[in-house]
mmCIF file of C-alpha atoms and ligand atoms in Angstrom:
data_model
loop_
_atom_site.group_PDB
_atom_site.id
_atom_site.type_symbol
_atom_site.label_atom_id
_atom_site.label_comp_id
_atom_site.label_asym_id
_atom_site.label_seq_id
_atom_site.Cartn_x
_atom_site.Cartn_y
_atom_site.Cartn_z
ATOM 1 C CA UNK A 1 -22.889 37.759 -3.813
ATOM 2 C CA UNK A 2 -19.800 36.098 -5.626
ATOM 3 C CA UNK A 3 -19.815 32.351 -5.924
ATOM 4 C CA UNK A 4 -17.268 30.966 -3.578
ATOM 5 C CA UNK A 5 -14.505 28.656 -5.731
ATOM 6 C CA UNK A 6 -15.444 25.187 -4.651
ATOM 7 C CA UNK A 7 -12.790 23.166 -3.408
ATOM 8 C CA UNK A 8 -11.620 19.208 -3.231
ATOM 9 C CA UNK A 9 -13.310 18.823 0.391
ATOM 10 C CA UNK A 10 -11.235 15.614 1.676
ATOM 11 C CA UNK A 11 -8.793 15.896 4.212
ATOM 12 C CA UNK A 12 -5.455 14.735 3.037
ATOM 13 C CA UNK A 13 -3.037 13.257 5.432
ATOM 14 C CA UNK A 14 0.166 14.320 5.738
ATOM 15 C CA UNK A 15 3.473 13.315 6.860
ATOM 16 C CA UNK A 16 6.487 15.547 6.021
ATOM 17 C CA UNK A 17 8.676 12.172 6.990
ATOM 18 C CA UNK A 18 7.176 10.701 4.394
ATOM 19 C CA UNK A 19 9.900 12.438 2.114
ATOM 20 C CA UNK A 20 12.925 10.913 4.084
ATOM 21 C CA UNK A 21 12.603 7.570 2.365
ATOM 22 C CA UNK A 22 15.117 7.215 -0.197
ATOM 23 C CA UNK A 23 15.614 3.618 -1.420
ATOM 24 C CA UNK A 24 18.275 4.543 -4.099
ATOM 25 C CA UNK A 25 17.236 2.085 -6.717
ATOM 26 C CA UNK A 26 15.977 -1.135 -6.258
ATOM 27 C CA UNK A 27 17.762 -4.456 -7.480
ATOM 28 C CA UNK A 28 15.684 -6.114 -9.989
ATOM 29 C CA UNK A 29 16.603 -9.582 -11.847
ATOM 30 C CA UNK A 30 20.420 -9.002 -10.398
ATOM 31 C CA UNK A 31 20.833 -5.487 -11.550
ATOM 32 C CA UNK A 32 20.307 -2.315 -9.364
ATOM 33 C CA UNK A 33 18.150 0.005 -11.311
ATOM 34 C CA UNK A 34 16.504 3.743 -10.368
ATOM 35 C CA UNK A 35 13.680 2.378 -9.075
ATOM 36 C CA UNK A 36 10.313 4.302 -9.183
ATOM 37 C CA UNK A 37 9.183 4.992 -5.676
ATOM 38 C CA UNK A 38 10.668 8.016 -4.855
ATOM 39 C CA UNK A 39 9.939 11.149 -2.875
ATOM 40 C CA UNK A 40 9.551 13.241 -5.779
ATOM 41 C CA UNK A 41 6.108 11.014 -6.130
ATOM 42 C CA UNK A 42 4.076 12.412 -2.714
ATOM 43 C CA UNK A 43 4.746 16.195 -3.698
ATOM 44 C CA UNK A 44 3.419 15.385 -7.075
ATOM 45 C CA UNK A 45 0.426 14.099 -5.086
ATOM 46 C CA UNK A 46 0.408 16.549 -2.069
ATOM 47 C CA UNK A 47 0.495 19.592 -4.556
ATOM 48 C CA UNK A 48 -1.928 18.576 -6.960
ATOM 49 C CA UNK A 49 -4.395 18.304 -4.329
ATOM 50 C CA UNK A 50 -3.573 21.446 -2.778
ATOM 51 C CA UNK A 51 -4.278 23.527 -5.754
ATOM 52 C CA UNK A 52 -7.422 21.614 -6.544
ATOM 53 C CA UNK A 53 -8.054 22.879 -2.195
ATOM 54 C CA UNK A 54 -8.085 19.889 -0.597
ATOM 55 C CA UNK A 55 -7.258 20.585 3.303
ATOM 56 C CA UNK A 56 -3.621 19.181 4.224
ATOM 57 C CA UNK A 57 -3.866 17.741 7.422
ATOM 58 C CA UNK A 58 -0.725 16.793 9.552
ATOM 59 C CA UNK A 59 -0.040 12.759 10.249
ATOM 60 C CA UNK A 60 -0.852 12.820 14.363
ATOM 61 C CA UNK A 61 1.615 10.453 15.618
ATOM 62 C CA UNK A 62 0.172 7.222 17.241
ATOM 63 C CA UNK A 63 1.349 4.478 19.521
ATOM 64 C CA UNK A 64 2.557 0.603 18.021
ATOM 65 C CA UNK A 65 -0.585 -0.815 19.501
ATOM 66 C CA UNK A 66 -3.090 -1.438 16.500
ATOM 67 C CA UNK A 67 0.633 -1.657 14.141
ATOM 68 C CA UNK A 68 1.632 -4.793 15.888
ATOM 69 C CA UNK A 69 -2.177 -6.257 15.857
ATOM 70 C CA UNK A 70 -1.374 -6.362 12.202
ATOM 71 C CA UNK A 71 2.423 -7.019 12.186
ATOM 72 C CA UNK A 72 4.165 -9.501 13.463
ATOM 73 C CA UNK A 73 6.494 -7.313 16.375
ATOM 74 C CA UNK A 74 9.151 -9.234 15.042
ATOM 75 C CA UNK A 75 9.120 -7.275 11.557
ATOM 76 C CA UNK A 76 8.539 -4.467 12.802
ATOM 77 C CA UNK A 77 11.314 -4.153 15.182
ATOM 78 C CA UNK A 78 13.718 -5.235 12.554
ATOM 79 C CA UNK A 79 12.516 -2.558 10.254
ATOM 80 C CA UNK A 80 13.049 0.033 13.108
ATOM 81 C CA UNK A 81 16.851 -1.122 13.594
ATOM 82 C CA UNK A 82 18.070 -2.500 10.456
ATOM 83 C CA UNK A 83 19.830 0.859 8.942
ATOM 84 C CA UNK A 84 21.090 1.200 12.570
ATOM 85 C CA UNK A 85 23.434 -2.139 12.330
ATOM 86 C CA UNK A 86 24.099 -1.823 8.938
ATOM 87 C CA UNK A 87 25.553 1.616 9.787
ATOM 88 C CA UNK A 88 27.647 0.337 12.719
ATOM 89 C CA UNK A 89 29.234 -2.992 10.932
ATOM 90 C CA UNK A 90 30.616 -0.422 8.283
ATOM 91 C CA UNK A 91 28.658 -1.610 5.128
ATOM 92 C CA UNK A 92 27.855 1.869 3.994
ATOM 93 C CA UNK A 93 31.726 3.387 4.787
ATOM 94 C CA UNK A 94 33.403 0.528 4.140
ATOM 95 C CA UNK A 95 32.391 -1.366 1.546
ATOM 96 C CA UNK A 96 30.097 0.871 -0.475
ATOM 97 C CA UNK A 97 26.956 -0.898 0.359
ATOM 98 C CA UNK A 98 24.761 2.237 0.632
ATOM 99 C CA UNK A 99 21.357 0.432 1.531
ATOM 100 C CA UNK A 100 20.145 -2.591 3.253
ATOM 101 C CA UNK A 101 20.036 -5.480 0.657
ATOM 102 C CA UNK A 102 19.382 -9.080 1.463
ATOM 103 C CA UNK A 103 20.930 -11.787 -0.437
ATOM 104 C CA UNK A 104 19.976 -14.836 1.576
ATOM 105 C CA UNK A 105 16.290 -16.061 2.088
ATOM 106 C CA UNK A 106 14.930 -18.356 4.596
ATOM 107 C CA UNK A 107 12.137 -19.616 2.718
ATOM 108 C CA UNK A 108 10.396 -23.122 4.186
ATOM 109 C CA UNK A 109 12.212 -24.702 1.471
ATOM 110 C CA UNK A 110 15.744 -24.096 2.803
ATOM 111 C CA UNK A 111 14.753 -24.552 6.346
ATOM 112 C CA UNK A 112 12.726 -27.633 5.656
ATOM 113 C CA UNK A 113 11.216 -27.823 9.325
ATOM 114 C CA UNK A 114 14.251 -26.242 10.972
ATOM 115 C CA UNK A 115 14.081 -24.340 13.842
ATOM 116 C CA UNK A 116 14.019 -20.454 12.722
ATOM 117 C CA UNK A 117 17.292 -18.546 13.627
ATOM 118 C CA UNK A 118 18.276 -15.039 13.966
ATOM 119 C CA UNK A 119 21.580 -14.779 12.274
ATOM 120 C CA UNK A 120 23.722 -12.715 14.668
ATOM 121 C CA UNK A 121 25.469 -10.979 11.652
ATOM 122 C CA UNK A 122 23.308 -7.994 10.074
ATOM 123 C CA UNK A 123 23.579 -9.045 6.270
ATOM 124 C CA UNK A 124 22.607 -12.644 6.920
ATOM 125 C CA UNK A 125 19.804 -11.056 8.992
ATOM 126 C CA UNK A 126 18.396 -8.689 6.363
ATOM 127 C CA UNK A 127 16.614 -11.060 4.439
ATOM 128 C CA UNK A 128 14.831 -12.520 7.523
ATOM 129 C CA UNK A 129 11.420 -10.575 6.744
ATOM 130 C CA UNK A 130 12.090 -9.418 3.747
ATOM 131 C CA UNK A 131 11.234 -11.295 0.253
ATOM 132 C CA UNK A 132 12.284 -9.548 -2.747
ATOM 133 C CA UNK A 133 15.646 -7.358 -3.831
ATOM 134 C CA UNK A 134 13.788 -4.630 -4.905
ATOM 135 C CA UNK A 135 12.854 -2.650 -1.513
ATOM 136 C CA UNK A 136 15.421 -1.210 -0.468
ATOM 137 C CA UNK A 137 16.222 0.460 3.266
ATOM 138 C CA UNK A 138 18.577 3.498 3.616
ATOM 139 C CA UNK A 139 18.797 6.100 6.208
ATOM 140 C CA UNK A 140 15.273 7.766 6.535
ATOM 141 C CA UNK A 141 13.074 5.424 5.600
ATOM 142 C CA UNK A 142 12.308 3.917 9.244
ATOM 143 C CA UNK A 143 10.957 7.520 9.822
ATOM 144 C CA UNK A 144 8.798 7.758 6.597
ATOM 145 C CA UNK A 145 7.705 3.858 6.712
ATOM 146 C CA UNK A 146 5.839 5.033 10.415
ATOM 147 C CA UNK A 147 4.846 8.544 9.075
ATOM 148 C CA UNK A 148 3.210 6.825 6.890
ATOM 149 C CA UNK A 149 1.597 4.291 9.229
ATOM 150 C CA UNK A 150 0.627 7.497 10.857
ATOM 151 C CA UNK A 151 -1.115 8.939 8.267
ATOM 152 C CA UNK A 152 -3.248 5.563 7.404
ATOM 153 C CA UNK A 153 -4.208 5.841 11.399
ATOM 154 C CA UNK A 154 -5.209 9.684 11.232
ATOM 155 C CA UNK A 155 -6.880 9.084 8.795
ATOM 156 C CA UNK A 156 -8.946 5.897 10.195
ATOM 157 C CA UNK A 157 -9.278 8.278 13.187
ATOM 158 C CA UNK A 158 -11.158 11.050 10.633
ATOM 159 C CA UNK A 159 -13.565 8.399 9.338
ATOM 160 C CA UNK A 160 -14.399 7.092 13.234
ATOM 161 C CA UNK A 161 -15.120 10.342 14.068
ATOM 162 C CA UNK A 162 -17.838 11.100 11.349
ATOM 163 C CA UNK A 163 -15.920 12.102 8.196
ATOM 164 C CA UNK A 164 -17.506 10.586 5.017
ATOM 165 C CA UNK A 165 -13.856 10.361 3.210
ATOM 166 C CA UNK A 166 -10.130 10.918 4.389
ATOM 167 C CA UNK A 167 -7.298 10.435 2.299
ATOM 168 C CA UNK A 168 -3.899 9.172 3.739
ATOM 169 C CA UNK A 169 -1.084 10.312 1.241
ATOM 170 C CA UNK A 170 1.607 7.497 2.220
ATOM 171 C CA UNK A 171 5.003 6.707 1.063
ATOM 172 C CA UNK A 172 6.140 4.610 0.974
ATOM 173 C CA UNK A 173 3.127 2.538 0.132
ATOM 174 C CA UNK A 174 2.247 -0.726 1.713
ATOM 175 C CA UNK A 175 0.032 -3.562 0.251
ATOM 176 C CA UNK A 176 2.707 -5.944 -0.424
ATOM 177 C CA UNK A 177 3.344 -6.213 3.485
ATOM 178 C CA UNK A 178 2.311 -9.861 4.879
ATOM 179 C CA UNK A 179 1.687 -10.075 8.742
ATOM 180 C CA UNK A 180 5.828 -10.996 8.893
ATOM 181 C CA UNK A 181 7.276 -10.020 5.506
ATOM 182 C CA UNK A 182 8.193 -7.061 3.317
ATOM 183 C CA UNK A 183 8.574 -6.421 -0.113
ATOM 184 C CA UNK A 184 7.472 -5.053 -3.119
ATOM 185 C CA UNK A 185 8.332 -1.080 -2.679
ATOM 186 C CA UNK A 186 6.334 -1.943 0.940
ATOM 187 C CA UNK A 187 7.268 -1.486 4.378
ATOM 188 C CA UNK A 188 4.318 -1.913 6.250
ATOM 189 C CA UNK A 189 0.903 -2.312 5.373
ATOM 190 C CA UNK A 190 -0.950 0.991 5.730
ATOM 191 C CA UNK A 191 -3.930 -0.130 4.143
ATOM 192 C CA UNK A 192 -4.383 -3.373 6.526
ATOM 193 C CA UNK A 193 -3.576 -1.169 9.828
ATOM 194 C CA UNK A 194 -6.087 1.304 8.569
ATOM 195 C CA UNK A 195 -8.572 -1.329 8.351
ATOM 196 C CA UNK A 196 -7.589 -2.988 12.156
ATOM 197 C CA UNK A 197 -8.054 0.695 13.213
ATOM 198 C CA UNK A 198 -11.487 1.105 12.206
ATOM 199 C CA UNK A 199 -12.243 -2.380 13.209
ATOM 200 C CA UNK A 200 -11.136 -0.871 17.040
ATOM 201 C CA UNK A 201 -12.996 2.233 16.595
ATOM 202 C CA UNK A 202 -16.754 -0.066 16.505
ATOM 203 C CA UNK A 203 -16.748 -0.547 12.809
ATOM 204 C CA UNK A 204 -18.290 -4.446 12.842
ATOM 205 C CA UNK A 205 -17.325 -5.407 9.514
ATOM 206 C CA UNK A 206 -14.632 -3.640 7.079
ATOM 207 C CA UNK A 207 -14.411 -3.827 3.461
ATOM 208 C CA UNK A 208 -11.122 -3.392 1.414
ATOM 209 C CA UNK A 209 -11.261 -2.439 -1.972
ATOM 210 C CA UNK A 210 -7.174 -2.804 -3.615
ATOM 211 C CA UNK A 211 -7.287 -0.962 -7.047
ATOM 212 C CA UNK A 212 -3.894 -0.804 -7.464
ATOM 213 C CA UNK A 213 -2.547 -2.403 -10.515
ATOM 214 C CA UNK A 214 -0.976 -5.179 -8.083
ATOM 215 C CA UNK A 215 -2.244 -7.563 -6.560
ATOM 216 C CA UNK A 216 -2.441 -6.518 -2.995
ATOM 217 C CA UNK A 217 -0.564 -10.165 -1.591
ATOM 218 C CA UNK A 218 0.073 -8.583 1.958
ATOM 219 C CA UNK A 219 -3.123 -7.263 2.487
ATOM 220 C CA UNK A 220 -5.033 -10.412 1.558
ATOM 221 C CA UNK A 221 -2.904 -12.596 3.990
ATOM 222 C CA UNK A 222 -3.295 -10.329 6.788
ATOM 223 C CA UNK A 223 -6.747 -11.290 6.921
ATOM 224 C CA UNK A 224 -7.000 -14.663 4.768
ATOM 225 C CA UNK A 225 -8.614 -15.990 8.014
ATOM 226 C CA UNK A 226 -10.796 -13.469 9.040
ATOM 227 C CA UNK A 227 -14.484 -13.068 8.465
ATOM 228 C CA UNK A 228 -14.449 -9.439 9.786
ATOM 229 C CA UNK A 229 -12.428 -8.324 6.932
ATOM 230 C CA UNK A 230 -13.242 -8.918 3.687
ATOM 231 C CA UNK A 231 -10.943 -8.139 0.768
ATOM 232 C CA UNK A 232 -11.217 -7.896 -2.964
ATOM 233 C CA UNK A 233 -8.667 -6.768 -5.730
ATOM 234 C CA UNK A 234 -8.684 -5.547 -9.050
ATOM 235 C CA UNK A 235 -5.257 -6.171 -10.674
ATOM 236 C CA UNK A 236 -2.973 -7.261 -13.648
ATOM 237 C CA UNK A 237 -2.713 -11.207 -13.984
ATOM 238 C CA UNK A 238 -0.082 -12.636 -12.018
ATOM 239 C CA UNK A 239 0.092 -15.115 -13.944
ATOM 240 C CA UNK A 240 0.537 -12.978 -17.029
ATOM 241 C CA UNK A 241 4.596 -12.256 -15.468
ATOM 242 C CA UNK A 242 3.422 -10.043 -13.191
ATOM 243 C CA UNK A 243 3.935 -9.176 -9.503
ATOM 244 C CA UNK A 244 3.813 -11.052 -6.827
ATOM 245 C CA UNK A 245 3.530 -13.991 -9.331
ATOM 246 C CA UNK A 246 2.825 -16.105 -6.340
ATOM 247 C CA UNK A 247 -0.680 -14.454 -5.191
ATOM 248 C CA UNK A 248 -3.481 -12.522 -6.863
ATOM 249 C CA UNK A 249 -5.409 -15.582 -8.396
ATOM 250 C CA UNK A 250 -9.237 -15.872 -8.640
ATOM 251 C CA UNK A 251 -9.030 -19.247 -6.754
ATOM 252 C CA UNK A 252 -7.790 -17.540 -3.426
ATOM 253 C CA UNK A 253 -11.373 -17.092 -1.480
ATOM 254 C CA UNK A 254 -10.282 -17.382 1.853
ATOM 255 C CA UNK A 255 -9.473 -20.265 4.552
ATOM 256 C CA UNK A 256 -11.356 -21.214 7.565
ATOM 257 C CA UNK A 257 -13.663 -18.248 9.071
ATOM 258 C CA UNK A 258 -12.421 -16.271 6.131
ATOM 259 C CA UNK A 259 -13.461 -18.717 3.621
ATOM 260 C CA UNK A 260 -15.225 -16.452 0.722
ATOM 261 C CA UNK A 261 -14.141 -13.258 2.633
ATOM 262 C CA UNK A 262 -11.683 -12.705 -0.317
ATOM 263 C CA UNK A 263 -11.740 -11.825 -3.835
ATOM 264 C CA UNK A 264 -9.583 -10.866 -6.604
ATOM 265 C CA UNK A 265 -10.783 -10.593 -10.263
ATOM 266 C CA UNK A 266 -7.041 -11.040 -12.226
ATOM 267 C CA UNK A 267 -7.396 -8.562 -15.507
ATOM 268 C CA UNK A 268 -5.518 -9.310 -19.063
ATOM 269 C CA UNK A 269 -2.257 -7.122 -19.813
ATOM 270 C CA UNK A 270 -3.934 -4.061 -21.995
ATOM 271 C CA UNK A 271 -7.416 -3.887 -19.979
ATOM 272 C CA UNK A 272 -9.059 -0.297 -20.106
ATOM 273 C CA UNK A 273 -11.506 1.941 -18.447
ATOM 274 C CA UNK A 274 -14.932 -0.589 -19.744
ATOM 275 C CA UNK A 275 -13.039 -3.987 -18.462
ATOM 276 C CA UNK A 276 -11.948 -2.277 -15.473
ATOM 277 C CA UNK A 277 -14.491 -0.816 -14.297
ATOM 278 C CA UNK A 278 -16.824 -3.794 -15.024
ATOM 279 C CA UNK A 279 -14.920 -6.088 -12.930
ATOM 280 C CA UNK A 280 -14.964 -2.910 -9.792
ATOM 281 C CA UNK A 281 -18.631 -3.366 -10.331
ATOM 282 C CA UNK A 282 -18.881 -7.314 -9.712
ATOM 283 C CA UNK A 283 -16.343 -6.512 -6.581
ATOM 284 C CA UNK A 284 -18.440 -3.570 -5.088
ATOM 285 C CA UNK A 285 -21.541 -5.896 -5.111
ATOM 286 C CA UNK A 286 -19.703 -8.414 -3.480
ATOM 287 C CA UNK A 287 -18.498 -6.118 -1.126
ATOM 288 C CA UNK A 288 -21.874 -4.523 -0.325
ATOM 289 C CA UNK A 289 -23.440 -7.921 -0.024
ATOM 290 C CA UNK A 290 -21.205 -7.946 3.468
ATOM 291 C CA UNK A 291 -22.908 -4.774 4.738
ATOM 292 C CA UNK A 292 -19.506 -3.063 5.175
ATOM 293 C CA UNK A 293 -19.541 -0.131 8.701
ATOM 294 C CA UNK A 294 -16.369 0.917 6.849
ATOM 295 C CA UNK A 295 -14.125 0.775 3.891
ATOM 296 C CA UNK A 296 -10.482 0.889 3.130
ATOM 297 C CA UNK A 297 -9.990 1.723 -0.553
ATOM 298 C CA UNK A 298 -5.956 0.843 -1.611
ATOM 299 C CA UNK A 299 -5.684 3.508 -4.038
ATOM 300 C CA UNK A 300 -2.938 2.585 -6.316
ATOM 301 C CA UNK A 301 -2.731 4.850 -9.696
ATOM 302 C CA UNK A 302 -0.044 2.305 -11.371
ATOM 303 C CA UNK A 303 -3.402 0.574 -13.188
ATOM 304 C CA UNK A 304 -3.443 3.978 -15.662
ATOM 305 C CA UNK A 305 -1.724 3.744 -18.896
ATOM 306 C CA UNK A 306 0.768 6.262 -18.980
ATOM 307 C CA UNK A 307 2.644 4.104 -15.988
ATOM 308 C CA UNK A 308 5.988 2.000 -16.084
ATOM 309 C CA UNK A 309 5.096 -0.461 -13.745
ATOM 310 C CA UNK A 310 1.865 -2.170 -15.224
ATOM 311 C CA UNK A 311 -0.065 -2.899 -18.492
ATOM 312 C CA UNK A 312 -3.295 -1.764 -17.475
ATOM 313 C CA UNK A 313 -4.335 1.166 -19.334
ATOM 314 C CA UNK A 314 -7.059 2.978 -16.779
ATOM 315 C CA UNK A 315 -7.594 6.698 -17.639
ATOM 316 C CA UNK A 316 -8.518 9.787 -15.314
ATOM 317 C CA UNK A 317 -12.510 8.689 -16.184
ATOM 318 C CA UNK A 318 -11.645 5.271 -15.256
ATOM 319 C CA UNK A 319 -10.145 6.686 -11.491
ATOM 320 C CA UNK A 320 -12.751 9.237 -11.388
ATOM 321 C CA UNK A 321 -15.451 6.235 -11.779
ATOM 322 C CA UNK A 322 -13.779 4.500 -9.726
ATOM 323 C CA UNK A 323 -13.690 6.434 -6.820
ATOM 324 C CA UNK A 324 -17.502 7.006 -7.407
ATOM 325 C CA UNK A 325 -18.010 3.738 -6.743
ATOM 326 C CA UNK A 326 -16.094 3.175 -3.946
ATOM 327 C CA UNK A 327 -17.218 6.035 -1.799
ATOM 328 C CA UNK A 328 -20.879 4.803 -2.455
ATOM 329 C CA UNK A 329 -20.401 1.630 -0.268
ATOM 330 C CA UNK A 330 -19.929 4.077 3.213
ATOM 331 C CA UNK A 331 -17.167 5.868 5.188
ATOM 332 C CA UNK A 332 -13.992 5.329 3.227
ATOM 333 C CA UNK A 333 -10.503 5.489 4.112
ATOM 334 C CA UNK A 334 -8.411 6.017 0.963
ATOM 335 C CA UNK A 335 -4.934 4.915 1.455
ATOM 336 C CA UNK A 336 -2.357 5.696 -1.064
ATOM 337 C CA UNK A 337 -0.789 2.875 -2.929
ATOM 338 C CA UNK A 338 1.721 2.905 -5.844
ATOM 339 C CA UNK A 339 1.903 5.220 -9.266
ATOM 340 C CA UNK A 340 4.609 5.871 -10.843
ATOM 341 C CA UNK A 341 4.694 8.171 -13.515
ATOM 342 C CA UNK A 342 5.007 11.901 -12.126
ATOM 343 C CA UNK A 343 3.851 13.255 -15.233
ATOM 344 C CA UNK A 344 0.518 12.168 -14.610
ATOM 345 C CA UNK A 345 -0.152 11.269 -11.105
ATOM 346 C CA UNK A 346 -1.716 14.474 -9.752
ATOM 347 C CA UNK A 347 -4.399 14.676 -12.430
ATOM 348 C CA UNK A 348 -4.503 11.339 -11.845
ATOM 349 C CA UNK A 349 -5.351 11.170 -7.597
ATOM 350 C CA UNK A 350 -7.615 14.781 -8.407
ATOM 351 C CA UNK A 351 -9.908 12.196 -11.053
ATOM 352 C CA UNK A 352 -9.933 9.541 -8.185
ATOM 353 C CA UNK A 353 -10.696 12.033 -5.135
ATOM 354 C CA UNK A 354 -13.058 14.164 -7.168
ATOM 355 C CA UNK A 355 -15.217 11.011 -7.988
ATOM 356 C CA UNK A 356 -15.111 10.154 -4.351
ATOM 357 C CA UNK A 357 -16.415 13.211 -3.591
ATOM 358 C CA UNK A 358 -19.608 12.658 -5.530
ATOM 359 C CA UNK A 359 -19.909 8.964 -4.729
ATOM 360 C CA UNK A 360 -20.276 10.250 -1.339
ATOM 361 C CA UNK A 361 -22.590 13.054 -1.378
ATOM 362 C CA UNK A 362 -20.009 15.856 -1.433
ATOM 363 C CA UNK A 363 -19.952 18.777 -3.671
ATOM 364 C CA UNK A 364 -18.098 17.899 -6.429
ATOM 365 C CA UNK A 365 -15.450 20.885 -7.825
HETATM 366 C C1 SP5 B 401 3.056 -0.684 -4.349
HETATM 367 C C2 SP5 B 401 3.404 -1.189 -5.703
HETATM 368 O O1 SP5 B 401 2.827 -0.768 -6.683
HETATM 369 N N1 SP5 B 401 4.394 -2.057 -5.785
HETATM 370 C C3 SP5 B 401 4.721 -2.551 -7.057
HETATM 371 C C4 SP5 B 401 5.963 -3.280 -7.022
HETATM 372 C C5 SP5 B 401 6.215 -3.902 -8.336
HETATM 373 N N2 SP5 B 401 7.494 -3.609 -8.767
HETATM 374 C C6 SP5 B 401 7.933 -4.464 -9.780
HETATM 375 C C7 SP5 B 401 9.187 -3.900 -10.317
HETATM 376 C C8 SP5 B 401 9.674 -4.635 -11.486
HETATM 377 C C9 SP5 B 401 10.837 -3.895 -12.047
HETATM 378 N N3 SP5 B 401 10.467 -2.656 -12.629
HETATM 379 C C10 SP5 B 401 10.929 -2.507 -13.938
HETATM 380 C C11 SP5 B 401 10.189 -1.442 -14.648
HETATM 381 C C12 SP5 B 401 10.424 -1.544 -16.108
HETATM 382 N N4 SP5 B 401 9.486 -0.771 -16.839
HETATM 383 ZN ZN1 ZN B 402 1.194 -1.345 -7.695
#
């Protein structure tokens, strides 16, 4: 009898809205640049795990109910609508402002105890949730920014129901995204409503895992508080220039219930594959010492070296270790973060899903 070809046995989740999203360039330090989050990044992904056989597995759609646990209803509705009143006040047609840009801010600072407003006019508005220039909105991206909070949940819905692994293929990605605010090439936070998902389906206590090369700010806010959530992050050094600046150090353990329910190991500009994956090992022991029912691994490929958005330089061994590890702890929800270079961002997700695989019992291809 012929050997059957072995394939890459995870379910990936897909949402064909996902492509819609089209931010046009993002405005960074004043100037509107390209930008690196585009489409052209989840066929990259989608096909490269298609040809290694990985099942494709369409996003079901889901109601707002476990979205606006996590998100303030506030932010979300204003994501929903925003393109919508741009549209109609003529900024597009009229005065060649193709996407939704905020220019004004209200941090605490400017309000200094003030009551919050909502400025009736859409471009004082846009920068209610939003706290960065460089994430833009344009016509589709409502629709891809809740395909992809449908693919996190079918996922989550996969790992419930038995699976070992699922992998949600969303774009745009999401771990920037606070309980109220958006930024950072993020819309909403797939990751964190993955994680509130599984926390609804029984799972008692969830563990996150964020190795994307950023720190994940949104995600670790979401549940700063919590004890039922822990989180830990592997990223470059904010404090080394790099985004968020603001959050991502080693000093930020939690508050209240969720004090020492939150980790994040900071890495030098330059680290590689040994530092790395050292530092995953100190944070998957610290994970497993919270006996997690579930994890949530934020599977950003920006931390390899061949990417234009981070210093790290992780290679496919360093993602395929990786995802070794992570699998090990229990059923894991992989939810795609960022990576940017499209040259090598398939072999990149086939290193990280193929050492999943093993590191949780599967046949390996
Ligand atoms: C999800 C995710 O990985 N978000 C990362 C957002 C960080 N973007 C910072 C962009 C800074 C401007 N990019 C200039 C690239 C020059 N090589
Ligand atoms: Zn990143």
């Amino acid at each position: 009898m012929r050997e059957q070809p072995v394939g890459l046995n995870i379910p990936v989740v897909w949402s064909e809205d996902c492509l819609r999203h089209e931010p046009g360039g993002e405005v960074w330090l004043g100037v509107r640049e390209p930008g690196t989050e585009v489409p052209a990044r989840a066929l990259v992904l989608r096909d490269a795990l298609a040809v290694r056989g990985a099942p494709i597995v369409p996003a079901r759609p889901h109601g707002d109910e476990i979205l606006r646990a996590v998100h303030d209803g506030g932010l979300v509705d204003h994501l929903a609508g925003v393109w919508a009143a741009w549209e109609k006040e003529g900024y597009p047609a009229q005065h060649g402002r193709d996407r939704v840009v905020p220019y004004v801010f209200p941090t605490p600072g400017m309000l200094a105890g003030l009551e919050p407003r909502v400025p009736p006019a859409v471009h004082g508005r846009a920068g209610l949730y939003c706290y960065d220039t460089m994430t833009l909105i344009g016509p589709g991206s409502w629709a891809a920014i809740r395909g992809a909070v449908d693919a996190a949940l079918t996922a989550a819905d996969l790992v419930s129901a038995g699976a070992p692994l699922a992998y949600a293929l969303c774009r745009p990605p999401g771990h920037h995204v606070t309980r109220a605010a958006y930024g950072g090439s993020c819309y909403l936070n797939n990751a964190a409503i993955a994680a509130q998902a599984l926390r609804a389906a029984g799972a008692g206590r969830v563990a996150i895992i964020d190795i994307d090369a950023h720190h994940g700010n949104g995600t670790q806010m979401i549940f700063y508080d919590r004890a039922d959530v822990w989180y830990g992050s592997l990223h470059v050094d904010p404090g080394a220039g790099w985004f968020p600046h603001y959050a991502g150090y080693a000093a930020e353990r939690g508050r209240g219930e969720g004090d020492g329910f939150n980790r994040n190991l900071p890495l030098a500009p330059g680290t590689g594959d040994a530092d790395w994956l050292t530092a995953l090992d100190a944070l998957y022991d610290e994970a497993r010492a919270v006996e997690p029912d579930a994890v949530v691994v934020s599977l950003g490929l920006d931390a390899a070296a061949s990417d234009p958005e981070s210093p790290l330089c992780v290679t496919e061994a360093g993602y395929r270790a990786a995802g070794r590890m992570v699998a090990a702890l229990g059923p894991a929800v992989l939810v795609q973060e960022g990576g940017y270079d499209l040259a090598s961002l398939g072999g990149l997700a086939v290193a990280a899903l193929s050492g999943a695989a093993e590191g949780a019992g599967l046949r390996a291809p």
